[in-house]
Short mmCIF file of C-alpha atoms in Angstrom, two decimals:
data_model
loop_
_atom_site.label_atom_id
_atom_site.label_comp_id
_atom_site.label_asym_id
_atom_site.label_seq_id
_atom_site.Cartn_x
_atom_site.Cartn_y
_atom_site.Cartn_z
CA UNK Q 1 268.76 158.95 64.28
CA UNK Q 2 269.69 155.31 64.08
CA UNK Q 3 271.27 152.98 61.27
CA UNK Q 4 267.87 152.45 59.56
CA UNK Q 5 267.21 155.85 59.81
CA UNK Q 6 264.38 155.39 62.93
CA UNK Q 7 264.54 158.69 65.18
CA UNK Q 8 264.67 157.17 68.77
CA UNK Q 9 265.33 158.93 72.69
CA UNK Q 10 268.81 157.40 72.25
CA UNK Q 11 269.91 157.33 68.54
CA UNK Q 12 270.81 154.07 68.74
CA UNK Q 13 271.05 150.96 71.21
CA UNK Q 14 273.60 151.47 73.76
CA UNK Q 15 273.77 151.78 77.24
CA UNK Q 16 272.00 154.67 78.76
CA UNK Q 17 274.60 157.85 79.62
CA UNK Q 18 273.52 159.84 82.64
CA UNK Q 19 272.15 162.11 80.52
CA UNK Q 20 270.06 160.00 78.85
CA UNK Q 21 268.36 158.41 81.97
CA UNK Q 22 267.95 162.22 82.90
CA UNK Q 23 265.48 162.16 79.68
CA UNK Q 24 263.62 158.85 80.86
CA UNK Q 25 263.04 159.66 84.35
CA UNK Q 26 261.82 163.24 83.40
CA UNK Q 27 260.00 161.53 80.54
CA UNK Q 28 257.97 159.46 82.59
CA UNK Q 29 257.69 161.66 85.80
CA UNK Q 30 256.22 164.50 83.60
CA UNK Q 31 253.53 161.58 81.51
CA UNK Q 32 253.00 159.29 84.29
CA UNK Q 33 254.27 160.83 87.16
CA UNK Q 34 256.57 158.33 88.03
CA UNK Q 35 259.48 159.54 89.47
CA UNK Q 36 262.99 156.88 88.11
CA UNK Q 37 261.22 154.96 85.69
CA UNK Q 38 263.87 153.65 83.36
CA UNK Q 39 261.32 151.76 81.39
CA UNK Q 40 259.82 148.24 81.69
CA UNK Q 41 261.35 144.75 81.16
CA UNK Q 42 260.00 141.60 80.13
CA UNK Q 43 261.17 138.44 78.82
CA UNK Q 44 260.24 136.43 75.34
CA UNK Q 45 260.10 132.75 74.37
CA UNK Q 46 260.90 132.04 70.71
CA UNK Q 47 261.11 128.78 69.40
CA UNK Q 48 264.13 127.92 67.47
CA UNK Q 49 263.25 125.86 64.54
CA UNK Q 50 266.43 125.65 63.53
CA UNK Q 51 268.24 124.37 66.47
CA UNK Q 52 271.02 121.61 66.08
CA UNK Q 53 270.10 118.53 67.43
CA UNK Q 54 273.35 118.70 69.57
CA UNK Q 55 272.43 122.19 71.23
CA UNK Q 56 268.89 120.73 71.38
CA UNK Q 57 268.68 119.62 74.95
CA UNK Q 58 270.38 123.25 76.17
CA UNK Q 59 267.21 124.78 74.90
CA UNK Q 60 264.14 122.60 75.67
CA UNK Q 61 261.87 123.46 78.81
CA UNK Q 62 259.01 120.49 79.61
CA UNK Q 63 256.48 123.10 80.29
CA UNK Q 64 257.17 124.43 76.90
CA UNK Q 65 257.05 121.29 74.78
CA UNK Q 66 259.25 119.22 73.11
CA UNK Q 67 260.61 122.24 71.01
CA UNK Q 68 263.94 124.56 71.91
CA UNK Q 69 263.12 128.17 72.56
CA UNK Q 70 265.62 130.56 73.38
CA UNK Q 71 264.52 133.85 75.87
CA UNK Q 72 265.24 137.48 74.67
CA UNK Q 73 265.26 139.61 77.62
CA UNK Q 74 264.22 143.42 76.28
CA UNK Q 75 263.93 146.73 77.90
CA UNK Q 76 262.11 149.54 76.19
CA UNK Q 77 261.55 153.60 76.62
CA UNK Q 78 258.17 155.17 76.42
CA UNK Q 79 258.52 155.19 72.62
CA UNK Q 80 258.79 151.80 72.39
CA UNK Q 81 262.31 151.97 71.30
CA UNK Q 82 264.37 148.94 72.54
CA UNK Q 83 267.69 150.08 73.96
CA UNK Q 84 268.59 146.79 75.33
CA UNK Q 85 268.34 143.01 74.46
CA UNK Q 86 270.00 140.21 75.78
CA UNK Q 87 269.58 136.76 74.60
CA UNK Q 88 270.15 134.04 77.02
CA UNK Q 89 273.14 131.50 76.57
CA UNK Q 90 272.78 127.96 76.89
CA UNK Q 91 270.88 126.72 79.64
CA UNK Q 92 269.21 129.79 80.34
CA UNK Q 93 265.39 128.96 79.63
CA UNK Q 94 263.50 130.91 82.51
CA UNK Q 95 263.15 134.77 82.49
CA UNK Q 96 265.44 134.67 86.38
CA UNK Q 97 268.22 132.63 85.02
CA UNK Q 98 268.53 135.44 81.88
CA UNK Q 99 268.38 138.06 84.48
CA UNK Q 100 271.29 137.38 86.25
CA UNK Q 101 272.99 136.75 83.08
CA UNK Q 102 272.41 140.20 81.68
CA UNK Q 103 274.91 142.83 81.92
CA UNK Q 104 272.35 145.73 82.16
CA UNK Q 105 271.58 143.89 85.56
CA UNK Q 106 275.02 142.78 86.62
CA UNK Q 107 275.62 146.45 86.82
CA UNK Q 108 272.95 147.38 88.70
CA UNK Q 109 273.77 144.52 91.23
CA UNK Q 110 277.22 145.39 91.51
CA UNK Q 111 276.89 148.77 91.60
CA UNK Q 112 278.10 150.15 88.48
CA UNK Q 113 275.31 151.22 87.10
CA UNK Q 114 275.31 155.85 87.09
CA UNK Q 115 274.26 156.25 90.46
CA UNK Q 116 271.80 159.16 89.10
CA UNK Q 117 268.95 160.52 91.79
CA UNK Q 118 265.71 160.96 91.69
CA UNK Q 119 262.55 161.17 94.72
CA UNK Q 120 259.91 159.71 95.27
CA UNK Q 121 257.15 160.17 98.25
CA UNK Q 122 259.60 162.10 99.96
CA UNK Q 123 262.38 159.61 99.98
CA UNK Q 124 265.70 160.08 97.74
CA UNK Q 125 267.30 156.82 95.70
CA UNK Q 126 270.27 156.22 94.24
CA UNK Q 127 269.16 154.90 90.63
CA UNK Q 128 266.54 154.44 88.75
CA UNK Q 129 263.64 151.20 88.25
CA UNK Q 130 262.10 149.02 85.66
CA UNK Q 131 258.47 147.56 86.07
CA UNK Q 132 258.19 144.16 85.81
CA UNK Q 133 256.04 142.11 86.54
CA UNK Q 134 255.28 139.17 88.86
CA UNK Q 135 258.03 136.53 88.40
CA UNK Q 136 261.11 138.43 88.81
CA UNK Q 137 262.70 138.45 92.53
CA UNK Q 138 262.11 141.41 94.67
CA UNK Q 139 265.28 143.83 93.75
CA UNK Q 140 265.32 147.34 94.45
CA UNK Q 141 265.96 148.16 90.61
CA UNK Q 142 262.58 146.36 89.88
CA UNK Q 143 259.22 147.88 90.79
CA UNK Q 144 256.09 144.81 90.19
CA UNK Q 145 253.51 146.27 88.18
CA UNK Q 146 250.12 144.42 90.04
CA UNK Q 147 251.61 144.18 93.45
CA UNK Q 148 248.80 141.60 94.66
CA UNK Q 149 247.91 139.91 91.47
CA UNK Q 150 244.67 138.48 91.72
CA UNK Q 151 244.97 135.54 89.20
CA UNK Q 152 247.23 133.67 87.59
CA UNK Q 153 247.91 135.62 84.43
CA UNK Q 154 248.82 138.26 86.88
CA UNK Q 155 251.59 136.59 89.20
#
């Protein structure tokens, strides 16, 4: 159980233990039958009313309007439970830029995330994926949801 008493796959937010990705991949190989699902990532605008004026021009995207947003970059479990945010820092106002930022990702890129097996069609990998979905660069740790999206809302 966590600080405000939630029961979660974790207990709290932290970084995942081996054991713990143990529980998410045979969470969602025995639901979905997807063998090293970690869980799925996406990325979310908020605007930030209260912004300075002098960290105003760190945080303001043209395609976004005139208004600062900041980007929280989340990964969730099947439950929904969030076991790891990241906001962006300044500059960072595109869902890439906060990737690369992101220490759950720096790990994974560097190779210091558990190295913790699992197979799939016959083929044994090292760690684990997240599903994602168009945008995000073609990494091994991230699996596209709609390989050939069909429209724009999709890519």
């Amino acid at each position: 159980m966590d600080y405000v008493g939630r029961q979660g796959i974790f207990g709290l937010i932290k970084k995942p233990t081996v054991s713990d990705i143990e529980k998410l991949y045979l969470h969602h190989e025995e639901k979905h039958g997807f063998s090293g699902m970690l869980g799925s990532l996406d990325c979310r605008d908020w605007e930030w009313f209260c912004c300075s004026y002098a960290f105003k021009a760190h945080y303001v995207r043209r395609d976004h309007g005139p208004n600062p947003f900041i980007l929280l970059e989340v990964v969730a479990s099947q439950d929904l439970w969030i076991w790891h945010a990241f906001f962006g820092v300044v500059g960072s106002n595109n869902d890439i830029i906060v990737l690369y930022q992101s220490p759950l990702f720096n790990e994974l890129n560097t190779g210091r995330a558990p190295e913790i097996l699992f197979v799939a069609n016959g083929v044994t990998y090292r760690s684990g994926y997240y599903l994602v979905d168009g945008i995000y660069p073609e990494l091994a740790s991230l699996v596209k949801t709609i390989p050939e999206p069909a429209d724009d809302d999709h890519k």
